[in-house]
């Protein structure tokens, strides 16, 4: 499922594992900069979620840069560039990342917390302890192409997480 607005592509990825969930309280990257809500989703290569993410990245790039999208997206994806939201988990030294792709998504504190839902689509109270690192979730994210004074990149914005 996707919805295109400008160069943005919103998708729902299902049955992915949640890692490093900072979804209840906004945090700073290494203690500096703006406060953001963040989460990483571990995605098996070749899965429906992987295919949806790759298609959304391609669409966001083409919508933003037209025929120049291929080389720009490839440059953003280059290892270590920090300008690509979807990376090979084998390049990370974290438990559970090997053999998966990792989609990093964030949301500005100014935009409010992401929506957190339980299995039955009711709001998840903080007292539930969900979602937690390692659990399976469905997630709604917006994939978008950045092109500004900070450079060209492919980013993901966190919208909703549903505990599965």
Short mmCIF file of C-alpha atoms in Angstrom, two decimals:
data_model
loop_
_atom_site.label_atom_id
_atom_site.label_comp_id
_atom_site.label_asym_id
_atom_site.label_seq_id
_atom_site.Cartn_x
_atom_site.Cartn_y
_atom_site.Cartn_z
CA UNK A 1 0.00 0.00 0.00
CA UNK A 2 1.44 3.38 -0.91
CA UNK A 3 0.37 6.98 -1.24
CA UNK A 4 2.47 9.49 -3.16
CA UNK A 5 2.60 13.19 -2.19
CA UNK A 6 5.20 15.14 -4.12
CA UNK A 7 8.35 13.05 -3.91
CA UNK A 8 7.17 11.25 -0.74
CA UNK A 9 5.91 7.67 -0.74
CA UNK A 10 4.04 6.33 2.29
CA UNK A 11 4.04 2.56 2.77
CA UNK A 12 2.97 0.00 5.34
CA UNK A 13 5.48 -2.74 6.08
CA UNK A 14 4.20 -5.83 7.87
CA UNK A 15 5.72 -8.36 10.23
CA UNK A 16 9.09 -6.72 10.71
CA UNK A 17 11.19 -6.77 13.85
CA UNK A 18 11.63 -3.58 15.85
CA UNK A 19 15.07 -2.46 17.04
CA UNK A 20 16.20 0.58 19.02
CA UNK A 21 12.70 1.99 19.61
CA UNK A 22 12.82 5.57 20.86
CA UNK A 23 9.11 6.02 20.17
CA UNK A 24 7.71 7.28 23.47
CA UNK A 25 10.27 9.97 24.20
CA UNK A 26 12.23 12.00 21.66
CA UNK A 27 16.02 11.72 21.93
CA UNK A 28 19.05 13.48 20.48
CA UNK A 29 21.61 11.76 18.28
CA UNK A 30 24.64 11.17 20.50
CA UNK A 31 23.38 13.86 22.87
CA UNK A 32 23.41 16.72 20.36
CA UNK A 33 21.12 18.24 17.74
CA UNK A 34 17.35 18.19 17.48
CA UNK A 35 15.17 15.77 19.42
CA UNK A 36 13.57 12.99 17.35
CA UNK A 37 11.53 9.84 17.80
CA UNK A 38 13.34 6.94 16.15
CA UNK A 39 13.05 3.26 15.31
CA UNK A 40 14.82 0.71 13.16
CA UNK A 41 12.95 -2.08 11.41
CA UNK A 42 14.68 -5.35 10.55
CA UNK A 43 13.42 -6.64 7.23
CA UNK A 44 14.16 -10.04 5.66
CA UNK A 45 15.59 -9.61 2.13
CA UNK A 46 13.11 -10.66 -0.55
CA UNK A 47 10.09 -10.27 1.76
CA UNK A 48 7.03 -8.24 0.81
CA UNK A 49 8.24 -5.49 3.17
CA UNK A 50 11.66 -5.43 1.46
CA UNK A 51 10.03 -5.16 -1.97
CA UNK A 52 7.74 -2.34 -0.79
CA UNK A 53 10.66 -0.38 0.69
CA UNK A 54 12.81 -0.76 -2.42
CA UNK A 55 9.90 0.30 -4.66
CA UNK A 56 9.21 3.33 -2.42
CA UNK A 57 12.89 4.35 -2.54
CA UNK A 58 12.90 4.11 -6.32
CA UNK A 59 9.64 6.05 -6.60
CA UNK A 60 10.74 8.80 -4.20
CA UNK A 61 14.01 9.20 -6.11
CA UNK A 62 12.32 9.34 -9.51
CA UNK A 63 9.70 11.78 -8.26
CA UNK A 64 12.41 14.10 -6.93
CA UNK A 65 15.22 13.76 -9.48
CA UNK A 66 13.56 12.22 -12.59
CA UNK A 67 16.14 10.69 -14.95
CA UNK A 68 19.02 11.59 -12.60
CA UNK A 69 17.57 9.45 -9.78
CA UNK A 70 19.63 6.30 -10.41
CA UNK A 71 23.08 7.80 -9.83
CA UNK A 72 21.89 10.08 -7.02
CA UNK A 73 20.22 7.21 -5.12
CA UNK A 74 23.29 5.00 -5.70
CA UNK A 75 25.55 7.70 -4.29
CA UNK A 76 23.30 8.12 -1.24
CA UNK A 77 23.34 4.35 -0.75
CA UNK A 78 27.15 4.17 -0.86
CA UNK A 79 28.47 2.47 2.23
CA UNK A 80 29.13 4.82 5.11
CA UNK A 81 27.53 7.87 3.50
CA UNK A 82 24.87 8.20 6.21
CA UNK A 83 22.44 9.48 3.59
CA UNK A 84 20.42 6.32 3.02
CA UNK A 85 17.74 4.99 5.37
CA UNK A 86 17.87 1.34 4.22
CA UNK A 87 21.08 -0.56 4.81
CA UNK A 88 22.38 -4.12 4.85
CA UNK A 89 22.15 -5.38 8.43
CA UNK A 90 25.33 -7.41 7.87
CA UNK A 91 27.22 -4.09 8.02
CA UNK A 92 26.03 -3.51 11.61
CA UNK A 93 27.48 -5.18 14.70
CA UNK A 94 24.17 -5.59 16.52
CA UNK A 95 22.48 -8.85 17.54
CA UNK A 96 19.74 -9.82 15.10
CA UNK A 97 20.82 -7.51 12.28
CA UNK A 98 22.81 -10.14 10.32
CA UNK A 99 20.83 -11.58 7.43
CA UNK A 100 18.38 -8.68 7.43
CA UNK A 101 18.05 -5.23 5.93
CA UNK A 102 17.61 -2.35 8.39
CA UNK A 103 15.26 0.58 7.76
CA UNK A 104 15.93 3.56 10.03
CA UNK A 105 13.05 5.98 10.44
CA UNK A 106 12.71 9.10 12.56
CA UNK A 107 10.20 11.81 13.33
CA UNK A 108 10.86 15.30 14.60
CA UNK A 109 9.74 16.03 18.15
CA UNK A 110 8.03 19.12 16.69
CA UNK A 111 5.76 16.80 14.63
CA UNK A 112 4.65 14.90 17.73
CA UNK A 113 5.11 11.28 18.69
CA UNK A 114 4.35 8.53 16.19
CA UNK A 115 1.01 6.78 16.54
CA UNK A 116 1.38 3.56 18.58
CA UNK A 117 -1.29 0.91 18.16
CA UNK A 118 -2.00 -2.49 19.68
CA UNK A 119 -3.02 -5.58 17.67
CA UNK A 120 -6.67 -4.50 17.74
CA UNK A 121 -5.79 -0.98 16.48
CA UNK A 122 -6.45 0.68 19.84
CA UNK A 123 -3.92 3.18 21.19
CA UNK A 124 -1.05 1.61 23.13
CA UNK A 125 -0.68 3.17 26.59
CA UNK A 126 2.87 3.64 27.88
CA UNK A 127 2.00 1.32 30.77
CA UNK A 128 1.70 -1.62 28.32
CA UNK A 129 5.47 -1.77 27.81
CA UNK A 130 4.85 -2.17 24.09
CA UNK A 131 6.36 -1.86 21.60
CA UNK A 132 9.77 -3.07 22.72
CA UNK A 133 13.01 -3.95 20.97
CA UNK A 134 12.78 -7.36 19.34
CA UNK A 135 9.01 -7.48 18.99
CA UNK A 136 7.23 -7.91 15.66
CA UNK A 137 5.37 -4.89 14.33
CA UNK A 138 3.66 -3.41 11.33
CA UNK A 139 4.85 0.10 10.52
CA UNK A 140 3.72 3.00 8.40
CA UNK A 141 6.63 5.07 7.12
CA UNK A 142 7.09 7.77 4.54
CA UNK A 143 10.09 7.37 2.25
CA UNK A 144 11.29 10.69 0.84
CA UNK A 145 14.13 12.23 -1.10
CA UNK A 146 16.12 14.97 0.61
CA UNK A 147 17.74 17.66 -1.54
CA UNK A 148 18.82 20.70 0.46
CA UNK A 149 21.83 22.44 2.00
CA UNK A 150 22.67 19.18 3.82
CA UNK A 151 22.90 17.20 0.58
CA UNK A 152 20.93 14.60 -1.31
CA UNK A 153 19.66 11.60 0.59
CA UNK A 154 16.87 9.06 0.94
CA UNK A 155 15.16 9.28 4.34
CA UNK A 156 12.27 7.60 6.15
CA UNK A 157 9.81 9.34 8.46
CA UNK A 158 8.14 7.30 11.20
CA UNK A 159 4.33 7.60 11.14
CA UNK A 160 2.73 4.65 12.96
CA UNK A 161 3.79 1.43 14.68
CA UNK A 162 1.36 -1.40 15.37
CA UNK A 163 2.38 -4.10 17.85
CA UNK A 164 1.84 -7.53 16.31
#
